[in-house]
PDB file of C-alpha atoms in Angstrom:
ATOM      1  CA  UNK A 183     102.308  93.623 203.245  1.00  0.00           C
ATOM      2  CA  UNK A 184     101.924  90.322 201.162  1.00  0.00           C
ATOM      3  CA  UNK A 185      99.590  88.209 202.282  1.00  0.00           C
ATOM      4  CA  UNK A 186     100.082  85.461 204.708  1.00  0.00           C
ATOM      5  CA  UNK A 187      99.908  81.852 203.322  1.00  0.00           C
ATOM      6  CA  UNK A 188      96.614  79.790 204.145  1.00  0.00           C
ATOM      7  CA  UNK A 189      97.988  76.855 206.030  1.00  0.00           C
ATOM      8  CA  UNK A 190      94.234  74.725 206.239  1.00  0.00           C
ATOM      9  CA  UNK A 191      94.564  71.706 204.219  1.00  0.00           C
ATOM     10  CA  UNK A 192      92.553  71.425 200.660  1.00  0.00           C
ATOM     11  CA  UNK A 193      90.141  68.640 201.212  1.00  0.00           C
ATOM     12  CA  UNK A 194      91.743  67.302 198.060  1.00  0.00           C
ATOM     13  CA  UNK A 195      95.102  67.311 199.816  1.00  0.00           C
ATOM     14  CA  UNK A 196      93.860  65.770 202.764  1.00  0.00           C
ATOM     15  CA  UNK A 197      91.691  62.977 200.772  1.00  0.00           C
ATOM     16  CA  UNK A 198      94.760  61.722 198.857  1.00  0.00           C
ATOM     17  CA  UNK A 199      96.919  61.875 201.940  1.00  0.00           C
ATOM     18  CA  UNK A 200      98.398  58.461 202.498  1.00  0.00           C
ATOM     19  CA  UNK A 201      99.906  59.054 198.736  1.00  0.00           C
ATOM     20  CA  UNK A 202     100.848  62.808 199.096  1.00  0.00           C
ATOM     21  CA  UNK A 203     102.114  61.875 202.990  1.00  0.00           C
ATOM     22  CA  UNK A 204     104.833  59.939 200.988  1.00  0.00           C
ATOM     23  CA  UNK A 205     106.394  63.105 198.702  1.00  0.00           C
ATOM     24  CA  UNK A 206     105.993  65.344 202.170  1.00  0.00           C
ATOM     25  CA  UNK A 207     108.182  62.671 203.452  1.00  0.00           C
ATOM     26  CA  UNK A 208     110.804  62.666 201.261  1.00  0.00           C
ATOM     27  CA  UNK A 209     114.180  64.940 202.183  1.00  0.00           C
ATOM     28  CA  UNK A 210     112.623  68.429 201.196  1.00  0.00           C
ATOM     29  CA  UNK A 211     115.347  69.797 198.615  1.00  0.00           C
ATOM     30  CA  UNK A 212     115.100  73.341 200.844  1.00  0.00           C
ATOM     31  CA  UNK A 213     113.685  71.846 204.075  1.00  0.00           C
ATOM     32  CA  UNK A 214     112.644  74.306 206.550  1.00  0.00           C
ATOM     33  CA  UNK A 215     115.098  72.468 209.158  1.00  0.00           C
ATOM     34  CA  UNK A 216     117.613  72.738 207.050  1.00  0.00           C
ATOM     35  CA  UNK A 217     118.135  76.534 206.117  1.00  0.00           C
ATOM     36  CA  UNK A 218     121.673  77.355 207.654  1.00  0.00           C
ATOM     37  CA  UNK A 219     122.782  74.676 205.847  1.00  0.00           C
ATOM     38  CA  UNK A 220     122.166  73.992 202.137  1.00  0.00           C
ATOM     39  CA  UNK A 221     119.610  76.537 201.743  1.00  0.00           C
ATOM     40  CA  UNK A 222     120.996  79.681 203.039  1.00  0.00           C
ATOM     41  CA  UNK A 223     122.225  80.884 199.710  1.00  0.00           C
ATOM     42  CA  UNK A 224     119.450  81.904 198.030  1.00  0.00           C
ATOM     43  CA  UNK A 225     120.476  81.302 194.110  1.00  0.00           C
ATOM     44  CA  UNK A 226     121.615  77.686 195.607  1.00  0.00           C
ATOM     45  CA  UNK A 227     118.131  76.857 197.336  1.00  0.00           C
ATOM     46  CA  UNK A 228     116.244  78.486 193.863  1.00  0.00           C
ATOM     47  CA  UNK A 229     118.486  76.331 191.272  1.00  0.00           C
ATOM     48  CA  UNK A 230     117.171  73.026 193.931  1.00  0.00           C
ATOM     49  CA  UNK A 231     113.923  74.038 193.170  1.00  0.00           C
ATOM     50  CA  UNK A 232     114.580  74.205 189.722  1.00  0.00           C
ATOM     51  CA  UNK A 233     115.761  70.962 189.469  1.00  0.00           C
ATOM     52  CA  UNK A 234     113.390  69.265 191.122  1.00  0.00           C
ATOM     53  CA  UNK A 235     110.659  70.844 187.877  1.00  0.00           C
ATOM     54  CA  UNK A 236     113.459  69.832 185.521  1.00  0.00           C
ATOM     55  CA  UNK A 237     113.494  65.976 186.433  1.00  0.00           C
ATOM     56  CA  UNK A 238     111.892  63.871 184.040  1.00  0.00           C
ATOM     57  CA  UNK A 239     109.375  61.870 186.551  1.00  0.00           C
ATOM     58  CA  UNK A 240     108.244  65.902 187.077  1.00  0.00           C
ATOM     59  CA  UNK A 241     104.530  66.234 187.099  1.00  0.00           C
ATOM     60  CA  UNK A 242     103.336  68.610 184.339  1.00  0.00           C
ATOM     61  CA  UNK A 243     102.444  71.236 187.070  1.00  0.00           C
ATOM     62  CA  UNK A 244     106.006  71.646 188.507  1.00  0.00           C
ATOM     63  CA  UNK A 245     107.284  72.282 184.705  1.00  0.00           C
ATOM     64  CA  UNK A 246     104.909  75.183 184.579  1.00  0.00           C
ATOM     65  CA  UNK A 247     107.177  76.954 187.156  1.00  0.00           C
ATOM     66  CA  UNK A 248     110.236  76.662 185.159  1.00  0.00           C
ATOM     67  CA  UNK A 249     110.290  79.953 183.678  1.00  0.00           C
ATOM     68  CA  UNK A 250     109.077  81.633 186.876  1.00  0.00           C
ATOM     69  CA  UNK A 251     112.111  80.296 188.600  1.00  0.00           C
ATOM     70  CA  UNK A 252     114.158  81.658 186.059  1.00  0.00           C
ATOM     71  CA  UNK A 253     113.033  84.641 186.369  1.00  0.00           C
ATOM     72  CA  UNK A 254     112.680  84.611 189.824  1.00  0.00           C
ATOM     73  CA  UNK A 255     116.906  83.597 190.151  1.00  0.00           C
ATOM     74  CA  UNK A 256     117.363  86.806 187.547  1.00  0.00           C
ATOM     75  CA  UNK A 257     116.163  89.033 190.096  1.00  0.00           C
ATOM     76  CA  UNK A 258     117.911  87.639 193.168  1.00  0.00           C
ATOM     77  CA  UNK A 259     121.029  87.104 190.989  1.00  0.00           C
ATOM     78  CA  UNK A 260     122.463  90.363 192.335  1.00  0.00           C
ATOM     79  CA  UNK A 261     121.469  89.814 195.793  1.00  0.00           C
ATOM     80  CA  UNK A 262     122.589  86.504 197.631  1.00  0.00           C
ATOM     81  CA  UNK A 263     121.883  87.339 200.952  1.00  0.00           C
ATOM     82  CA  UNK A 264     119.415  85.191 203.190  1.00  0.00           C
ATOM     83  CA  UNK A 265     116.802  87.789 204.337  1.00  0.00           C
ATOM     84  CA  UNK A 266     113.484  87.532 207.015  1.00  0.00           C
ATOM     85  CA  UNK A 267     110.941  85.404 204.757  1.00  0.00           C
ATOM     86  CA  UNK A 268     113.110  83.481 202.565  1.00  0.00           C
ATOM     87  CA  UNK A 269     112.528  81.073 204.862  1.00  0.00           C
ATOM     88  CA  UNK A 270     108.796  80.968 204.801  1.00  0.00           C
ATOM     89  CA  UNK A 271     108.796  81.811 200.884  1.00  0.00           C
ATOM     90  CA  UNK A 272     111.330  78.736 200.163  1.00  0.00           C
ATOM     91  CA  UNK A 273     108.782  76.551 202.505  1.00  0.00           C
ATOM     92  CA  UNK A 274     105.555  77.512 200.752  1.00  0.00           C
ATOM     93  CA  UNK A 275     107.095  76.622 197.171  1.00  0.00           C
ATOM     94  CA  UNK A 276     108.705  73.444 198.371  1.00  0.00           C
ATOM     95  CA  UNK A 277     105.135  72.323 199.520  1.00  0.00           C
ATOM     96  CA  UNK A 278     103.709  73.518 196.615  1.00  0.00           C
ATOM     97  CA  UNK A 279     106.098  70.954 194.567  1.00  0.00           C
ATOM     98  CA  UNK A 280     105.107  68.433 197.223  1.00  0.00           C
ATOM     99  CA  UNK A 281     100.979  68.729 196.881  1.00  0.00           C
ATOM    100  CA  UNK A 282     101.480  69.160 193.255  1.00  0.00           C
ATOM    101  CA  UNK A 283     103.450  65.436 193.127  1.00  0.00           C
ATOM    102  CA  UNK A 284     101.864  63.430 190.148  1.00  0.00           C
ATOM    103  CA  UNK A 285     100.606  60.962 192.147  1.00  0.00           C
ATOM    104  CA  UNK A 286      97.900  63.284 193.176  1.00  0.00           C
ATOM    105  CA  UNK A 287      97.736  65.100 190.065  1.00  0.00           C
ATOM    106  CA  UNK A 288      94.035  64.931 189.529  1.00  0.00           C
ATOM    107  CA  UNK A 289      93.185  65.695 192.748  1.00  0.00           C
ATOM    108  CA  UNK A 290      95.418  68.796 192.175  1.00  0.00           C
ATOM    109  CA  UNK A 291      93.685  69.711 189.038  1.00  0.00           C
ATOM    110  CA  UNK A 292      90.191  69.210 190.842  1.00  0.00           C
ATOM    111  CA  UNK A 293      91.208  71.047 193.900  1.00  0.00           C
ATOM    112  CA  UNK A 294      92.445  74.004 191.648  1.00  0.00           C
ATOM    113  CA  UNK A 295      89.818  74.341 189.541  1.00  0.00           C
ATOM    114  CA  UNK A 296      86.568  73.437 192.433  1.00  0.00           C
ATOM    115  CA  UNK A 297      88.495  74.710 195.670  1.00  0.00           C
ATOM    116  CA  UNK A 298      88.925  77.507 197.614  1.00  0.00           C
ATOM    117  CA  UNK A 299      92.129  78.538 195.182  1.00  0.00           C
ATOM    118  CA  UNK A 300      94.259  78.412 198.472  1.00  0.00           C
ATOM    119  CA  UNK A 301      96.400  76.154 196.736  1.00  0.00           C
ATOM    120  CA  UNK A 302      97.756  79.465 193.956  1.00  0.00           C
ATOM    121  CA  UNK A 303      97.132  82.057 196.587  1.00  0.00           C
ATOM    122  CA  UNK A 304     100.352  80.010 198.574  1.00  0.00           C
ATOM    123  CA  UNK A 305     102.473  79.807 195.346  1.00  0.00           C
ATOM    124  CA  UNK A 306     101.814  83.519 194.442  1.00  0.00           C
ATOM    125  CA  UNK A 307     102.468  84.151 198.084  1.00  0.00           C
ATOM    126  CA  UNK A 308     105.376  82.491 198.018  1.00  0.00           C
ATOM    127  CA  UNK A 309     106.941  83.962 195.249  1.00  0.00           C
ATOM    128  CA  UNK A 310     106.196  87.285 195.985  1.00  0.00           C
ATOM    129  CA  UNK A 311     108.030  87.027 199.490  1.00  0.00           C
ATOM    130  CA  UNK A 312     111.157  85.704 197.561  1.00  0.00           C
ATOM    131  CA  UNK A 313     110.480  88.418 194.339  1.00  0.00           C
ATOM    132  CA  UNK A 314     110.589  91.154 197.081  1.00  0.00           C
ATOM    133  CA  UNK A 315     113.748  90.390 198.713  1.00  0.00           C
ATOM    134  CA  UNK A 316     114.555  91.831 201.777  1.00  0.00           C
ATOM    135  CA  UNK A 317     112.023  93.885 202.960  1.00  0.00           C
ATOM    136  CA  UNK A 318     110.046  91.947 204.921  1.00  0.00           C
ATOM    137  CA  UNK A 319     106.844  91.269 201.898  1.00  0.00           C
ATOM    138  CA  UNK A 320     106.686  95.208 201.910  1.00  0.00           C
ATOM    139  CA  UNK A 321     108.913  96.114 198.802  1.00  0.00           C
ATOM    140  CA  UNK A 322     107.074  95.841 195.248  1.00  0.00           C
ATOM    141  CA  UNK A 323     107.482  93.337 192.901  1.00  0.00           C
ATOM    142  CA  UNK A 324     108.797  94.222 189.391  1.00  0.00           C
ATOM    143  CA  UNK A 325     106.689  93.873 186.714  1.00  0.00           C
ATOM    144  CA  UNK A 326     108.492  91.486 184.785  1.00  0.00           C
ATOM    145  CA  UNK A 327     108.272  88.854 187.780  1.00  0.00           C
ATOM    146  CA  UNK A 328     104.342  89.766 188.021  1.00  0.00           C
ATOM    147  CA  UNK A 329     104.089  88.951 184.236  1.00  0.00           C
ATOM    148  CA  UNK A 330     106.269  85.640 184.879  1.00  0.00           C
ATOM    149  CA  UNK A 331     103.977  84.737 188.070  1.00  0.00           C
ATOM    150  CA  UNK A 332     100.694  85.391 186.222  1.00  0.00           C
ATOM    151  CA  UNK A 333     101.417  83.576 183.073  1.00  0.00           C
ATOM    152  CA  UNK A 334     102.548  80.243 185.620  1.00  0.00           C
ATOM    153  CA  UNK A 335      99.148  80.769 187.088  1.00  0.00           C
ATOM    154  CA  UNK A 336      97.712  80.697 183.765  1.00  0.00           C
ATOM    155  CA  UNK A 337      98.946  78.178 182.638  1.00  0.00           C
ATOM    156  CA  UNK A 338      98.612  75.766 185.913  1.00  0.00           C
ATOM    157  CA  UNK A 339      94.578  76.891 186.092  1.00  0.00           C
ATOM    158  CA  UNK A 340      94.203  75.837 182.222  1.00  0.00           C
ATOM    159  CA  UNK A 341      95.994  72.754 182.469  1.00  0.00           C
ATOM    160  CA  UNK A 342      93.927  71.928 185.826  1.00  0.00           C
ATOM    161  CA  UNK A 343      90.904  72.733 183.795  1.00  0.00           C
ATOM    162  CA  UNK A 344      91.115  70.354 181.116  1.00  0.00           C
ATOM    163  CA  UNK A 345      91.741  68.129 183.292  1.00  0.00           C
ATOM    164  CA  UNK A 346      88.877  68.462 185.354  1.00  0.00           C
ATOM    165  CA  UNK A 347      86.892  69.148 182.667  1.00  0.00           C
ATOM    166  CA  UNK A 348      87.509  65.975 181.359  1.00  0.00           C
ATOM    167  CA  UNK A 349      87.598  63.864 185.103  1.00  0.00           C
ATOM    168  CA  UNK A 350      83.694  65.372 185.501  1.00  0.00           C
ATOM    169  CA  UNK A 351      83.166  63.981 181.625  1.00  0.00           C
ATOM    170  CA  UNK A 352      84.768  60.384 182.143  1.00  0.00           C
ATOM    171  CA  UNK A 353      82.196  60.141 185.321  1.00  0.00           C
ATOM    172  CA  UNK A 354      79.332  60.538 183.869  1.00  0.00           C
ATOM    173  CA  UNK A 355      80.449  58.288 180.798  1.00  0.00           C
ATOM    174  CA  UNK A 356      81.209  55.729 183.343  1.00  0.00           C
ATOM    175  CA  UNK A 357      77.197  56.360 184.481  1.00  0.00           C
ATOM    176  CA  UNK A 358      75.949  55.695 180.991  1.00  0.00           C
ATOM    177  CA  UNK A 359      78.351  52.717 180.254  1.00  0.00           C
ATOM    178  CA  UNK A 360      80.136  54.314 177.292  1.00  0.00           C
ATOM    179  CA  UNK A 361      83.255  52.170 177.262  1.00  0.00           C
ATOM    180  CA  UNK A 362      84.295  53.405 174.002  1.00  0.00           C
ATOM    181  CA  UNK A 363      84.627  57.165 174.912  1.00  0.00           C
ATOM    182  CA  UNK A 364      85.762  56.411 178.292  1.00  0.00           C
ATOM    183  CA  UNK A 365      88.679  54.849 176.596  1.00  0.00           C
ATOM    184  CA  UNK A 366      89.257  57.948 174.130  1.00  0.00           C
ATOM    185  CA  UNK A 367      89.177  60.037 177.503  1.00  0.00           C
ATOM    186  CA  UNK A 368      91.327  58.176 179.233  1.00  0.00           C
ATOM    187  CA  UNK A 369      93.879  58.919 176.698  1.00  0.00           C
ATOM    188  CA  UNK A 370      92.950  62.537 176.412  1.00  0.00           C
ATOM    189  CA  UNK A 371      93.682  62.606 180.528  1.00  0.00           C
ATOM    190  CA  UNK A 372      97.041  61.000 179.963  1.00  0.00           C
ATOM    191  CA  UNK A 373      97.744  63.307 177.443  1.00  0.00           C
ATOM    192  CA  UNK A 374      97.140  66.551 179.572  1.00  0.00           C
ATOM    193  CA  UNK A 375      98.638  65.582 182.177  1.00  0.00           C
ATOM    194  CA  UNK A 376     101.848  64.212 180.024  1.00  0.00           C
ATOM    195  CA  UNK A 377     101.704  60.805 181.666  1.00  0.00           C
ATOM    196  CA  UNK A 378     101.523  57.379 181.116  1.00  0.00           C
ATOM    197  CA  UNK A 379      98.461  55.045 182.053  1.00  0.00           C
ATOM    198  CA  UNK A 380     100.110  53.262 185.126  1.00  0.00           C
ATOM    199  CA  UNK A 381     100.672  56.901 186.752  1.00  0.00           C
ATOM    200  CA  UNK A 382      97.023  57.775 185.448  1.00  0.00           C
ATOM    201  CA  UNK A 383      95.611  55.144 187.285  1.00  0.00           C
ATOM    202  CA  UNK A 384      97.680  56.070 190.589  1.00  0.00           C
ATOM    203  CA  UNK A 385      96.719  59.867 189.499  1.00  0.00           C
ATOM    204  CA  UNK A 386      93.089  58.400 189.211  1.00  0.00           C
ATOM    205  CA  UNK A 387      93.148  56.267 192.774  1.00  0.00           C
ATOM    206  CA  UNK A 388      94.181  59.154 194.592  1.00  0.00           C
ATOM    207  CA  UNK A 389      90.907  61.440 193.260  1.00  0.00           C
ATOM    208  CA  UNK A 390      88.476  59.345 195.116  1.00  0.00           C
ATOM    209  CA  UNK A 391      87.564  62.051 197.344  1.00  0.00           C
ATOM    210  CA  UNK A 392      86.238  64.215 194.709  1.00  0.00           C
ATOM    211  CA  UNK A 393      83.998  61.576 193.242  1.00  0.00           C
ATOM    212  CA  UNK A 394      80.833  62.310 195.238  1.00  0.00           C
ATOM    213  CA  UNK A 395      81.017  66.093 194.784  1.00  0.00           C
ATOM    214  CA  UNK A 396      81.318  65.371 190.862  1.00  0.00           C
ATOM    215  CA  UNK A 397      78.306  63.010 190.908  1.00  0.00           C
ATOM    216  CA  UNK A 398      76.362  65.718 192.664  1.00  0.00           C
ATOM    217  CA  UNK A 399      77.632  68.442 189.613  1.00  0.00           C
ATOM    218  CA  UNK A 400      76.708  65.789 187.461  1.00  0.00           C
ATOM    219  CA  UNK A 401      72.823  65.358 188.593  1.00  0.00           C
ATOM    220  CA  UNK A 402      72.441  69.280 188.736  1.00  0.00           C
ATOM    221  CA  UNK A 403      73.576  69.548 185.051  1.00  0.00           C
ATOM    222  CA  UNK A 404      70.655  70.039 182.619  1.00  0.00           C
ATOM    223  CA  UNK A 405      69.725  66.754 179.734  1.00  0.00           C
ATOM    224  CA  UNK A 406      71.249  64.078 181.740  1.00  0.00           C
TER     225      UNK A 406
END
């Protein structure tokens, strides 16, 4: 059997939550309240997801699921019907989208790369419920979807990172009072993350809960 989800809150998720309460307000595009409805064809509620990667204000970690939702509507293509977890495997991916909102895309990229990983154990959770159609999480997943899942994952963890890589780097520029690299990583940030500096400095906002756990990783780091 797959896996359950882990349904406890990041603390990243929950430290940027007045931001990230807005996107998990919004009309899910495959709400769970909603599944007899627009969602209970299964190509229909995939191609939503789809879209919602696809739109240009799309934070850079949505895009990296493109190509798994391809593949993933390749191997439902020939079977439409709702079955048991859809439900639940539609759900975890829609919050997925929702945490991964570019508002709190540092905090993402933080959580990813410092937390508990619950965060990718949920999207490979819920992809695998919706890769296995129909048997209740018991039936295998091909290989071809395995490949497409683990080279999403891949790419999400690098991107996160970079990103955090460079988030611990600014900080302890911002300690020394380097204002000429903190510019030049500023930039770099923007450029990771494929946004612009007003969304950066939303992205950046949102982060504050990781800033004392960086300053402690800072002062345990050798020559500074």
């Amino acid at each position: 059997r797959i896996p359950g989800p882990h349904h406890s809150a990041p603390p990243a998720v929950a430290a940027v939550a007045p931001r990230q309460q807005e996107a998990a307000d919004r009309p899910s595009l495959c709400s769970l309240n909603d599944y007899d409805g627009r969602c209970a064809d299964v190509l229909e509620g995939i191609a939503r997801l789809h879209s919602r990667c696809e739109a240009p204000a799309a934070p850079i970690f949505c895009r990296s699921l493109i190509r798994l939702l391809d593949t993933l509507r390749a191997v439902r293509r020939s079977y439409r019907q709702f079955v048991d977890l859809d439900e639940e495997g539609f759900g975890v991916l829609d919050r997925f989208l929702n945490i991964a909102h570019q508002d709190g895309a540092i905090a993402f990229a933080l959580e990813v790369t410092f937390g508990d990983d619950s965060i990718i154990k949920d999207l490979e959770y819920g992809f695998r419920v919706l890769a296995s159609y129909g048997a209740n999480g018991n039936a295998a997943v091909d290989p071809e979807s395995e490949k497409a899942l683990a080279d999403s994952v891949n790419e999400i963890r690098t991107i996160a990172t970079r990103t955090a890589e460079q988030y611990v780097y600014f900080t302890f520029l911002d300690l020394k009072g380097d204002e000429v690299l903190l510019c030049r990583t500023c930039s770099k940030l923007a450029e990771i993350l494929e946004i612009g500096y007003p969304q950066l400095k939303t992205a950046w906002e949102a982060s504050w809960f990781w800033e004392t756990y960086v300053l402690k990783l800072i002062a345990y780091m050798p020559n500074t």
